[in-house]
PDB file of C-alpha atoms in Angstrom:
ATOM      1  CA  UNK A   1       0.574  31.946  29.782  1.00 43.00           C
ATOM      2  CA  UNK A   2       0.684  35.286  31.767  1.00 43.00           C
ATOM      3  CA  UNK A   3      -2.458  37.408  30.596  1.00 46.00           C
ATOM      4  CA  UNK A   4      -0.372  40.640  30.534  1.00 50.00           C
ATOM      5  CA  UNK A   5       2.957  41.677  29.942  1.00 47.00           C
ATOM      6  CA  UNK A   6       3.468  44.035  33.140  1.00 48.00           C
ATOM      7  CA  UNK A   7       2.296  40.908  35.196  1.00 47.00           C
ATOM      8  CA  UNK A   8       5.096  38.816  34.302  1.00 47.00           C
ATOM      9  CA  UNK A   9       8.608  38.179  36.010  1.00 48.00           C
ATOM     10  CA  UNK A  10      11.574  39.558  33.906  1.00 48.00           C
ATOM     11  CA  UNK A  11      12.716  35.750  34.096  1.00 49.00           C
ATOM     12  CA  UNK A  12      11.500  32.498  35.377  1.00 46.00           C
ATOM     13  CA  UNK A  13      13.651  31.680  37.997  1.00 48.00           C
ATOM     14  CA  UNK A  14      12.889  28.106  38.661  1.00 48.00           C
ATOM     15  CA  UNK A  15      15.374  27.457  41.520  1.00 45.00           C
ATOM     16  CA  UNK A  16      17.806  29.962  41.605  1.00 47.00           C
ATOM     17  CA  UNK A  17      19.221  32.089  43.663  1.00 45.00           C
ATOM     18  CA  UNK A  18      18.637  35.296  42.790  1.00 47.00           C
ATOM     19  CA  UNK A  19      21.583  37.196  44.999  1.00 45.00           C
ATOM     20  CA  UNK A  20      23.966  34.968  42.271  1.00 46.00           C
ATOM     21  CA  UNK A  21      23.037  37.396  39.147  1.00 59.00           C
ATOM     22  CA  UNK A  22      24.711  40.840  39.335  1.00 64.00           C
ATOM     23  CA  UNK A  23      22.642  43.601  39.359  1.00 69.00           C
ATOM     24  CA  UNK A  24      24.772  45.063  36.116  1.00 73.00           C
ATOM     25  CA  UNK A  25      23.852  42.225  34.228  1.00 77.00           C
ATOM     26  CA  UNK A  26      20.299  42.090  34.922  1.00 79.00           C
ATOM     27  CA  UNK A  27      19.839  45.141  34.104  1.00 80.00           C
ATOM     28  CA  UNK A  28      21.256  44.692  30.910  1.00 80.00           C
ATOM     29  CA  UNK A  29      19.162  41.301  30.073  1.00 83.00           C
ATOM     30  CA  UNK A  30      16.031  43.835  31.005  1.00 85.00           C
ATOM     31  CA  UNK A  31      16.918  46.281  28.220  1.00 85.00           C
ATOM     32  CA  UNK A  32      17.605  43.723  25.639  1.00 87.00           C
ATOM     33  CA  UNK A  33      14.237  41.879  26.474  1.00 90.00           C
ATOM     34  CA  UNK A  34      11.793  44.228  24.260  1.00 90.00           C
ATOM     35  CA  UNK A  35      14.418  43.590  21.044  1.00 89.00           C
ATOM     36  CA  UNK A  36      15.116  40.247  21.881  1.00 91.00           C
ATOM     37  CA  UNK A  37      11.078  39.822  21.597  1.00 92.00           C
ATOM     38  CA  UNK A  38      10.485  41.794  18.504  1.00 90.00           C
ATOM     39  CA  UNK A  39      13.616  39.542  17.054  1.00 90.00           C
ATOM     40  CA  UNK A  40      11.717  36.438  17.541  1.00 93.00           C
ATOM     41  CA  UNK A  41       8.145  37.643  17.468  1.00 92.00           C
ATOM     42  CA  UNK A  42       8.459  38.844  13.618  1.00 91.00           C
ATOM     43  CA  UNK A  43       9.655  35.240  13.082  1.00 91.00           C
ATOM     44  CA  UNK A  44       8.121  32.884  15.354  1.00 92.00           C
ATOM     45  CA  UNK A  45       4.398  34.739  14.488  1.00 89.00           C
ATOM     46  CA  UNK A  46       3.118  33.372  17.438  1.00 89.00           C
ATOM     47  CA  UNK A  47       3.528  35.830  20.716  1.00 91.00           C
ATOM     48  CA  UNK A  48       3.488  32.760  23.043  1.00 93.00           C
ATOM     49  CA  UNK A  49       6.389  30.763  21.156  1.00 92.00           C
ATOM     50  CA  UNK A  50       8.780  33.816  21.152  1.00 94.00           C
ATOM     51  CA  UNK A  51       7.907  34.854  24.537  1.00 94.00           C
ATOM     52  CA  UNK A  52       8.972  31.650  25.902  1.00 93.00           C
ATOM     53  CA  UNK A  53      12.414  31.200  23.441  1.00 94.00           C
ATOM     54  CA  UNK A  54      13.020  34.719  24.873  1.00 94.00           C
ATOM     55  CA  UNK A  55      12.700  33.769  28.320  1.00 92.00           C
ATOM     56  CA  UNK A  56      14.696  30.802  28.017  1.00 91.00           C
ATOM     57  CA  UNK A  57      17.366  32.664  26.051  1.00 90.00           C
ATOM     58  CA  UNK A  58      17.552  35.077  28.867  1.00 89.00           C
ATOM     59  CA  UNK A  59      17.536  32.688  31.455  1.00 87.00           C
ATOM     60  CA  UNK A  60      20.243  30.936  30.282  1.00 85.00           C
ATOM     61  CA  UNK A  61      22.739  33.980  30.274  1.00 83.00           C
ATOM     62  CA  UNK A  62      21.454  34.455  33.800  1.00 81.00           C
ATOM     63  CA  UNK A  63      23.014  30.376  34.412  1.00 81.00           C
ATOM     64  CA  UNK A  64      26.310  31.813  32.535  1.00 78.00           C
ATOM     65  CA  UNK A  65      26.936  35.077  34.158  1.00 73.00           C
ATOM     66  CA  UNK A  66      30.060  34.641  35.301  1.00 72.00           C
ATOM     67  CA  UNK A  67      31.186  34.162  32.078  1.00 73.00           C
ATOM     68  CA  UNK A  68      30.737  37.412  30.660  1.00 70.00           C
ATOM     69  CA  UNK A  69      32.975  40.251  30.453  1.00 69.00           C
ATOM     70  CA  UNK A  70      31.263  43.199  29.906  1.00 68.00           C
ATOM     71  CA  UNK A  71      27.666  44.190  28.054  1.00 68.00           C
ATOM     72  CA  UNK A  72      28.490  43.135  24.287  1.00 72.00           C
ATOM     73  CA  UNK A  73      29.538  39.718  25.262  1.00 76.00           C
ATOM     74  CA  UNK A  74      26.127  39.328  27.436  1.00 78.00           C
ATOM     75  CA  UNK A  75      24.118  40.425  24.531  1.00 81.00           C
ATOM     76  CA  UNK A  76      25.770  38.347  21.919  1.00 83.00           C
ATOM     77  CA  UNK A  77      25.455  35.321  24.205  1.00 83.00           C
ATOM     78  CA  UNK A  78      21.461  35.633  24.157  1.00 88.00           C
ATOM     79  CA  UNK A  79      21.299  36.250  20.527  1.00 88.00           C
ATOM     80  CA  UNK A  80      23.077  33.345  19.801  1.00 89.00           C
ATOM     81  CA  UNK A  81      21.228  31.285  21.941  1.00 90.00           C
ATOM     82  CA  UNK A  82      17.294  33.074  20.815  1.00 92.00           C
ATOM     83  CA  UNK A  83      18.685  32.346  17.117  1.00 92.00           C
ATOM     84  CA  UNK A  84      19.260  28.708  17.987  1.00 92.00           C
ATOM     85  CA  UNK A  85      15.868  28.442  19.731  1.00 93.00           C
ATOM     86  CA  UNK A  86      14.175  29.998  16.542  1.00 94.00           C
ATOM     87  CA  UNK A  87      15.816  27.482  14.360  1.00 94.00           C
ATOM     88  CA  UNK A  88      15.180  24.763  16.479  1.00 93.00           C
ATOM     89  CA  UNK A  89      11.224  25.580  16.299  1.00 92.00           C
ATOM     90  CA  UNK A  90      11.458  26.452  12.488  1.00 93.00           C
ATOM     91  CA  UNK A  91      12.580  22.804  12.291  1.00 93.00           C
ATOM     92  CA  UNK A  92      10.337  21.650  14.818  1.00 92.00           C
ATOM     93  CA  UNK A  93       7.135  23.308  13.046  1.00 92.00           C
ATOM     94  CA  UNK A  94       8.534  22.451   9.221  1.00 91.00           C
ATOM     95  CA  UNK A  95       7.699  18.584  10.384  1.00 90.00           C
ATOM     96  CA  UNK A  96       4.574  19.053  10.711  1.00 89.00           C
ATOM     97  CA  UNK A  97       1.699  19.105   8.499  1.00 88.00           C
ATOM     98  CA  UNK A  98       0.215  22.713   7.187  1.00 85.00           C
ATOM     99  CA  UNK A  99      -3.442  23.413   8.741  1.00 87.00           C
ATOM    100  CA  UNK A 100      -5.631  23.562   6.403  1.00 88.00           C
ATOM    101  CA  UNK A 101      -6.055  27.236   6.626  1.00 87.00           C
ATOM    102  CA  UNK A 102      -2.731  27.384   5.845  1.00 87.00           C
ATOM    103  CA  UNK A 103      -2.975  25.616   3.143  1.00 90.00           C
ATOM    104  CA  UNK A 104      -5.617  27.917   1.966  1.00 90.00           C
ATOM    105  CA  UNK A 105      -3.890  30.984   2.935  1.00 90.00           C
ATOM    106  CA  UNK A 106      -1.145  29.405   0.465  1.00 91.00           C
ATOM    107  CA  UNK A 107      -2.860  28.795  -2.822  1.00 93.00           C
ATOM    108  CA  UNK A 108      -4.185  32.375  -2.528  1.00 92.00           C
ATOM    109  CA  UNK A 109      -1.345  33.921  -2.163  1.00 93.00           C
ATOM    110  CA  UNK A 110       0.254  32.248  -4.920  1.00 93.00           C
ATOM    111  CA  UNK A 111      -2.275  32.831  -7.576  1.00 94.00           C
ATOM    112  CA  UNK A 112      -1.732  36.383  -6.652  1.00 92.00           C
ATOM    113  CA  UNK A 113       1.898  35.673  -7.905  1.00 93.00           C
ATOM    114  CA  UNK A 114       0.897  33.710 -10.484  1.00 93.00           C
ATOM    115  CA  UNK A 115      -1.272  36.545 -11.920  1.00 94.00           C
ATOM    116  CA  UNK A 116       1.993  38.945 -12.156  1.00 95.00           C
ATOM    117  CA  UNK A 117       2.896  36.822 -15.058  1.00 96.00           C
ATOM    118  CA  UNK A 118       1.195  36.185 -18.725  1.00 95.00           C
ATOM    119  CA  UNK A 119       0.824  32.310 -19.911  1.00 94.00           C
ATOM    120  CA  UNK A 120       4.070  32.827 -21.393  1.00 94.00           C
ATOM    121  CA  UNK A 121       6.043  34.161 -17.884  1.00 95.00           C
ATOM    122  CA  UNK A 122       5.738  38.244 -19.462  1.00 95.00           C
ATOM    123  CA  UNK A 123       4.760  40.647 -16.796  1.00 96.00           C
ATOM    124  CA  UNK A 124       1.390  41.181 -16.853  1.00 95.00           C
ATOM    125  CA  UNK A 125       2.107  44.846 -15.615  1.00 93.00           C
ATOM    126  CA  UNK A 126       4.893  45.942 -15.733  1.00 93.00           C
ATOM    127  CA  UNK A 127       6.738  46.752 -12.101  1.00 94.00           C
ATOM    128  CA  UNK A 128       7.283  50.833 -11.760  1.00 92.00           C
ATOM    129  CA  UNK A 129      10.941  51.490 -10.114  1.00 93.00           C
ATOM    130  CA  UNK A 130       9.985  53.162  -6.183  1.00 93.00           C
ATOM    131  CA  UNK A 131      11.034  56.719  -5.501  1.00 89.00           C
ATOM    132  CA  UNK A 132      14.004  56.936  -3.247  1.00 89.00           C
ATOM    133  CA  UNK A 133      13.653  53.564  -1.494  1.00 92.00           C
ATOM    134  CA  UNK A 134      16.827  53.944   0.844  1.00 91.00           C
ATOM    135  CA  UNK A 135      14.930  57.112   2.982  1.00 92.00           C
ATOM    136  CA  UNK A 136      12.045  54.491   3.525  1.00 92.00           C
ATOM    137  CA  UNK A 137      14.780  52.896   5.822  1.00 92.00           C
ATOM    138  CA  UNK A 138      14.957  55.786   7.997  1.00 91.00           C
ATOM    139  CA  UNK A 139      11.437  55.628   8.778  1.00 91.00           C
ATOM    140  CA  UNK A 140      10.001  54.668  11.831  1.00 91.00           C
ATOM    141  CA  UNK A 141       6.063  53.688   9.607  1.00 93.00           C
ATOM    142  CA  UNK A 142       8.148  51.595   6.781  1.00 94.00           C
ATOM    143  CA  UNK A 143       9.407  49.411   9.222  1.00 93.00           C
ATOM    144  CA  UNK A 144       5.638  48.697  10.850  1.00 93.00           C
ATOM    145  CA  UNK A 145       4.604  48.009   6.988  1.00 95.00           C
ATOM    146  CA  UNK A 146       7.672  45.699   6.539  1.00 95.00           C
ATOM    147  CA  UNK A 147       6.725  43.868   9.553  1.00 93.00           C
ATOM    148  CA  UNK A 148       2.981  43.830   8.377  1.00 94.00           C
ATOM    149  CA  UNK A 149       4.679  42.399   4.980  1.00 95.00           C
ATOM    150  CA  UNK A 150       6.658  39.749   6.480  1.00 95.00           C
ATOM    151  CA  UNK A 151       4.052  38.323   8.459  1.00 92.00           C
ATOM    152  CA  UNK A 152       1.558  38.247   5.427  1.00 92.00           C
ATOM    153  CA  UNK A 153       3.630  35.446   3.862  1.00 94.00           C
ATOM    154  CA  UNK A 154       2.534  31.991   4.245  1.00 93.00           C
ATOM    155  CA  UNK A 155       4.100  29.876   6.744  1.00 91.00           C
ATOM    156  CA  UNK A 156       6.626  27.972   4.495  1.00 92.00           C
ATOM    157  CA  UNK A 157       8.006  30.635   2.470  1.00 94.00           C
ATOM    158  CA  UNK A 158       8.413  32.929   5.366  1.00 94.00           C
ATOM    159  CA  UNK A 159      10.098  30.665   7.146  1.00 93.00           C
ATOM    160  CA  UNK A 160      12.951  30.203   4.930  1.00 95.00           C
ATOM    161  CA  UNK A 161      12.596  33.873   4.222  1.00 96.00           C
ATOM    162  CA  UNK A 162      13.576  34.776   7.778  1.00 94.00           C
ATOM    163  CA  UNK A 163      16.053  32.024   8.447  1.00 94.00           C
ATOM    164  CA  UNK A 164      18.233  33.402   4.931  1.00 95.00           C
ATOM    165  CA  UNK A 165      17.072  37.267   5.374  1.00 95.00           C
ATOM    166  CA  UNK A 166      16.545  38.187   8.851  1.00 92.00           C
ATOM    167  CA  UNK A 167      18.978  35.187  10.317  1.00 91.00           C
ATOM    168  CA  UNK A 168      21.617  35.825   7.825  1.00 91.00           C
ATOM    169  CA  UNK A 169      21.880  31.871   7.642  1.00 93.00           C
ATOM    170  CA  UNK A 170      23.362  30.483   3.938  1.00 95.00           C
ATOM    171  CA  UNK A 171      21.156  28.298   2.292  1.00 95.00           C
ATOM    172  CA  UNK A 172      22.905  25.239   2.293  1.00 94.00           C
ATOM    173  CA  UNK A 173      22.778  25.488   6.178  1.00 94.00           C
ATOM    174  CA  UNK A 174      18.623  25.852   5.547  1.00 95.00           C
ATOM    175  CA  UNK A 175      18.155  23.288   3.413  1.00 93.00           C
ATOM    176  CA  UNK A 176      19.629  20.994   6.221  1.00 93.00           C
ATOM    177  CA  UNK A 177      17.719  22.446   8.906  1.00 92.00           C
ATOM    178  CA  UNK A 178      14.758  22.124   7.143  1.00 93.00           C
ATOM    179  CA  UNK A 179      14.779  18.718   5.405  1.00 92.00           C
ATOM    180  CA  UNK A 180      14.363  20.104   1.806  1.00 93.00           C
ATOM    181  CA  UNK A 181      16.568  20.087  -1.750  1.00 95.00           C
ATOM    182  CA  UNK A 182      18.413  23.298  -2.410  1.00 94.00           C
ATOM    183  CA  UNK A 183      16.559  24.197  -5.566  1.00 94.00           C
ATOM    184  CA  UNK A 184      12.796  24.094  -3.483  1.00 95.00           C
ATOM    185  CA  UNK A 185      15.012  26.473  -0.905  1.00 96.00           C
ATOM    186  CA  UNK A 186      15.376  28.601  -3.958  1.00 96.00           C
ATOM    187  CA  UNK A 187      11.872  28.422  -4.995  1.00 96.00           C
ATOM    188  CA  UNK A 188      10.727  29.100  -1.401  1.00 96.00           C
ATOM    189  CA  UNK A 189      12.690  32.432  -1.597  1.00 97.00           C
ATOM    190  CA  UNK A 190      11.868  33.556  -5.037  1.00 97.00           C
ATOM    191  CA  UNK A 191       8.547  33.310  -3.860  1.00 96.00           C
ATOM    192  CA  UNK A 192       8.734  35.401  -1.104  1.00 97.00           C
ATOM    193  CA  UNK A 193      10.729  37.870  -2.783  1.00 97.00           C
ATOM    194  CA  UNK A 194       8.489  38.598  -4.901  1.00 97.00           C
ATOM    195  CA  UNK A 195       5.168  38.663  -2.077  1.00 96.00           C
ATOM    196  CA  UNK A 196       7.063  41.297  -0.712  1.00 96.00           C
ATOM    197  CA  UNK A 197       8.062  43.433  -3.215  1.00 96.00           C
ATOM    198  CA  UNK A 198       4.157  43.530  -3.610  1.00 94.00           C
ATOM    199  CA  UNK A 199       3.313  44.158  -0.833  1.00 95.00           C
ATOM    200  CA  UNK A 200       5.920  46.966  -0.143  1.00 95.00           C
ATOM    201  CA  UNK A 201       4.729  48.097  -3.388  1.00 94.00           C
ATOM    202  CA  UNK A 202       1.119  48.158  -2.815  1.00 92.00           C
ATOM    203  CA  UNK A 203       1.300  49.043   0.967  1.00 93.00           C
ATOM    204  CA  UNK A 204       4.631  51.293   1.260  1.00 93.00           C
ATOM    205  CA  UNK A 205       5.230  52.716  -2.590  1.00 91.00           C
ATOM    206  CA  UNK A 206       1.934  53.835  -3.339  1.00 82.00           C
ATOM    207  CA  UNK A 207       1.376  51.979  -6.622  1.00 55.00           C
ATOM    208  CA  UNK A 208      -1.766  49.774  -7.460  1.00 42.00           C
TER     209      UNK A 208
ATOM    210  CA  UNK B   1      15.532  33.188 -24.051  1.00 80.00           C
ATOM    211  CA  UNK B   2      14.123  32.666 -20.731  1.00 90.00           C
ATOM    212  CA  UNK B   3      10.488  34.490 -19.903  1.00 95.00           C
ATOM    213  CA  UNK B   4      10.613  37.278 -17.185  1.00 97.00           C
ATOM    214  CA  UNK B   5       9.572  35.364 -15.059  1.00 96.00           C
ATOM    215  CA  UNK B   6      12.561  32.615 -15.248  1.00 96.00           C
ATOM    216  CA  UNK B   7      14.543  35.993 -15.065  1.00 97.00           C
ATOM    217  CA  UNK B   8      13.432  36.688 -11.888  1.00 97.00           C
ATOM    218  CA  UNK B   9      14.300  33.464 -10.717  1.00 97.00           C
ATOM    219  CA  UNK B  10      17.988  34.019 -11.741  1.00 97.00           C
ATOM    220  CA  UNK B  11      17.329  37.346  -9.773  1.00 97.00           C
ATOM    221  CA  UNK B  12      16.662  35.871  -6.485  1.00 98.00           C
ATOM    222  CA  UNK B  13      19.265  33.181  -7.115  1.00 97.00           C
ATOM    223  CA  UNK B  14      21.940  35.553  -7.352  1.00 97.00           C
ATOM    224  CA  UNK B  15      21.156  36.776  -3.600  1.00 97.00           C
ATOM    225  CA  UNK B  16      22.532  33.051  -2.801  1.00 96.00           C
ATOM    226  CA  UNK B  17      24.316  31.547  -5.089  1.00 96.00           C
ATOM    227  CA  UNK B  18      26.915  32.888  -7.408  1.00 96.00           C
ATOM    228  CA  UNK B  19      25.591  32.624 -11.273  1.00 97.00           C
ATOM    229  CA  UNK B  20      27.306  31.203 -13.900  1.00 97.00           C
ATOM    230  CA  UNK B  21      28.752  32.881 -16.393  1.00 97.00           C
ATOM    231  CA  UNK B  22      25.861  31.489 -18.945  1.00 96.00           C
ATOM    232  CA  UNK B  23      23.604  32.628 -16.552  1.00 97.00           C
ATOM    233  CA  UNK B  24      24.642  35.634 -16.034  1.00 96.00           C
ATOM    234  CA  UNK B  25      25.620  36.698 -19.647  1.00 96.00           C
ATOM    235  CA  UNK B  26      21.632  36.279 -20.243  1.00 95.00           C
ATOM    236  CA  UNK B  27      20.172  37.825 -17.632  1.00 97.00           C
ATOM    237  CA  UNK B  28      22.440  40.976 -18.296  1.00 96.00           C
ATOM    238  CA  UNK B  29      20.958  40.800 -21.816  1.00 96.00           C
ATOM    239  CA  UNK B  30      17.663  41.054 -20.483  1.00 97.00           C
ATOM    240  CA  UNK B  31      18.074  43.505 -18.648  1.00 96.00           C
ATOM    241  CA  UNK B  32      18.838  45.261 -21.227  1.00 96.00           C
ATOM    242  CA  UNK B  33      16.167  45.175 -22.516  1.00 95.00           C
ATOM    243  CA  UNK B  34      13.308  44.811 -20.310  1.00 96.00           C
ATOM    244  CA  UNK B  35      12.153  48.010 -18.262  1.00 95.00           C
ATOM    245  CA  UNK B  36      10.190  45.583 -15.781  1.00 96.00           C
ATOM    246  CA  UNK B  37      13.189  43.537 -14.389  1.00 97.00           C
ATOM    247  CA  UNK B  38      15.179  46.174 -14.216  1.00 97.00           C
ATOM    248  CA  UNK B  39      12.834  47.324 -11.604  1.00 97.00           C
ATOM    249  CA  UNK B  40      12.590  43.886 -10.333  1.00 97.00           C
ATOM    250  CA  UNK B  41      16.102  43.717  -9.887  1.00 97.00           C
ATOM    251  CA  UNK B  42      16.264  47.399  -7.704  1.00 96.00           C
ATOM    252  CA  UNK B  43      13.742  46.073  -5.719  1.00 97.00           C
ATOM    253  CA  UNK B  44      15.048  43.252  -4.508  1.00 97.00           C
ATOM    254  CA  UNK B  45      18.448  44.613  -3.599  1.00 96.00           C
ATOM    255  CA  UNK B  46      16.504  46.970  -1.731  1.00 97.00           C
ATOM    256  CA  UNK B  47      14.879  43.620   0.081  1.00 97.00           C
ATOM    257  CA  UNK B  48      18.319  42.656   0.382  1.00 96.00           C
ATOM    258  CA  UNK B  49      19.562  46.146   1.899  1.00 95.00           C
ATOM    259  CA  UNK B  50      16.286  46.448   4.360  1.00 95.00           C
ATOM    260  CA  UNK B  51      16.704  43.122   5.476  1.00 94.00           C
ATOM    261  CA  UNK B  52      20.477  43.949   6.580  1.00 92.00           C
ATOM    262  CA  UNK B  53      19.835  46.717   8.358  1.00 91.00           C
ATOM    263  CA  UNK B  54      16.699  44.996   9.787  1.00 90.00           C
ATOM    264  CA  UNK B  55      19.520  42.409  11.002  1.00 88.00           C
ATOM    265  CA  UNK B  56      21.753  45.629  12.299  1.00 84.00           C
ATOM    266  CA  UNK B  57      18.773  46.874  14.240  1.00 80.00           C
ATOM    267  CA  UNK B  58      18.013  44.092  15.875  1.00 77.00           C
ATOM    268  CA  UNK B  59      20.752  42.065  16.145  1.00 68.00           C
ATOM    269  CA  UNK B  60      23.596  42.010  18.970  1.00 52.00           C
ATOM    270  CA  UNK B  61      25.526  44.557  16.830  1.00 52.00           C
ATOM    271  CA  UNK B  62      23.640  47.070  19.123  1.00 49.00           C
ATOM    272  CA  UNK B  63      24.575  46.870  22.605  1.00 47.00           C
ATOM    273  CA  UNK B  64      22.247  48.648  24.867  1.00 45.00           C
ATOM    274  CA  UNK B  65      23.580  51.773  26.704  1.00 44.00           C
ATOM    275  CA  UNK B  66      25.815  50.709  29.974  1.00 42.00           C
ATOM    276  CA  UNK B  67      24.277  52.094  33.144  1.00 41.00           C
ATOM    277  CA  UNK B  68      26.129  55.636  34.197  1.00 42.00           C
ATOM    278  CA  UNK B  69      27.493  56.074  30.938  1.00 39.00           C
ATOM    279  CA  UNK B  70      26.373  59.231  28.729  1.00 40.00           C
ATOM    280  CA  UNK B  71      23.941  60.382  31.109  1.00 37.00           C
ATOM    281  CA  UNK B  72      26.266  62.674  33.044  1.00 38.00           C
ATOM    282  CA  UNK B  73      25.409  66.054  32.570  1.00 37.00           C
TER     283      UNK B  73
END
């Protein structure tokens, strides 16, 4: 892997001819780059994975150039193709055994769930309604806590967190992607739900 | 009567799936009545909301500015 971003090529070019990509569109690919990264960075979690699905995203509008008429069309082509490399990993990674930290990471987070509720499922305290959630959006901090948030959930649940939340993806379509019954999909996403309204809570809303 | 946590459940449910009219007849009666999910419920719309425009931010909804354009003075 390159050791620092500035170091890097915009794309890896393999063997093409570079005079064959206008300049327009290039330029455009360049400016979508840093969003395209923080798209797949929040839900890839590893810098290396999304850095390569980005480069390979962008390197394939680069093969399809011609096609494109005008910037929106460019842009929506290497969404749709970073959205299908982030699925493919999702289902790539959800075949493989959880590392043991993982696993770890896991249990503790769902004790911490756990503890919200009484033997008999009764809050144990009761959630306070936040104060004007909807100017958190505007925000430029909120969104650095959500981020912080989102990549505090364990593997598993995050995963089918992002895929439903921040990939807009049904869950039907999930639960085939990912191998699993609709009703663990469910689970999986009350889960994380809830591990974020704590953590907004905690981190964002100022309660204890 | 389901416990509040079952509730929430039904909560996050509803975000994917539409509810039944059983289910939904009892978790409106719950609501009623419980201060806690009522907050529970807010806050995950909000999830809901923040996520979307998360998605709109993002996504390729935004196209980046086109060279020469709204730079002119």
């Amino acid at each position: 892997m390159y050791g620092n971003e500035n170091d890097r090529p915009i794309f890896k070019w393999r063997n093409m001819d570079i005079s064959m990509i206008p300049n327009e569109l290039s330029a455009i690919l360049a400016t979508l780059r840093p969003r395209l990264l923080r798209f797949a960075r929040l839900q890839m979690r590893e810098d290396a994975a999304a850095e390569d699905a980005v480069q390979e995203a962008l390197l394939s509008a680069t093969l399809h150039a011609a096609q494109f008429q005008g910037t929106a069309a460019a842009a929506t082509w290497v969404f749709a193709i970073l959205r299908n490399k982030i699925i493919d990993e999702f289902r790539r990674r959800s075949r493989q055994p959880l590392a043991d930290m993982d696993i770890e990471q896991e249990r503790g987070w769902e004790e911490a769930l756990d503890n919200q509720f009484d033997a008999r499922g009764h809050w144990t305290a009761q959630p306070a309604a936040w104060m004007e959630p909807e100017a958190a959006l505007e925000q430029k901090r909120f969104w650095e806590v959500f981020d912080l948030c989102i990549m505090a959930l364990p593997a598993k649940p995050a995963r089918v967190f992002g895929m439903r939340e921040l990939l807009g993806m049904e869950t039907e379509e999930i639960c085939k992607e990912l191998d699993i019954s609709s009703s663990n999909c469910w689970v999986l996403l009350h889960r994380a739900r809830l591990g974020l309204r704590d953590c907004l809570s905690r981190r964002w809303f100022g309660e204890n | 009567m389901l416990s509040c946590r079952e509730e929430t459940e039904l909560m996050s449910q509803a975000l994917d799936r539409p509810l039944s009219f059983g289910e939904r007849f009892q978790l409106g009666l719950h609501l009623m009545i419980c201060k806690g999910c009522r907050a529970t419920e807010k806050h995950l719309l909000f999830l809901q909301a923040a996520t979307r425009a998360w998605r709109e931010n993002h996504d390729s909804k935004h196209v980046p500015p086109q060279p020469n354009q709204g730079e002119t003075p």
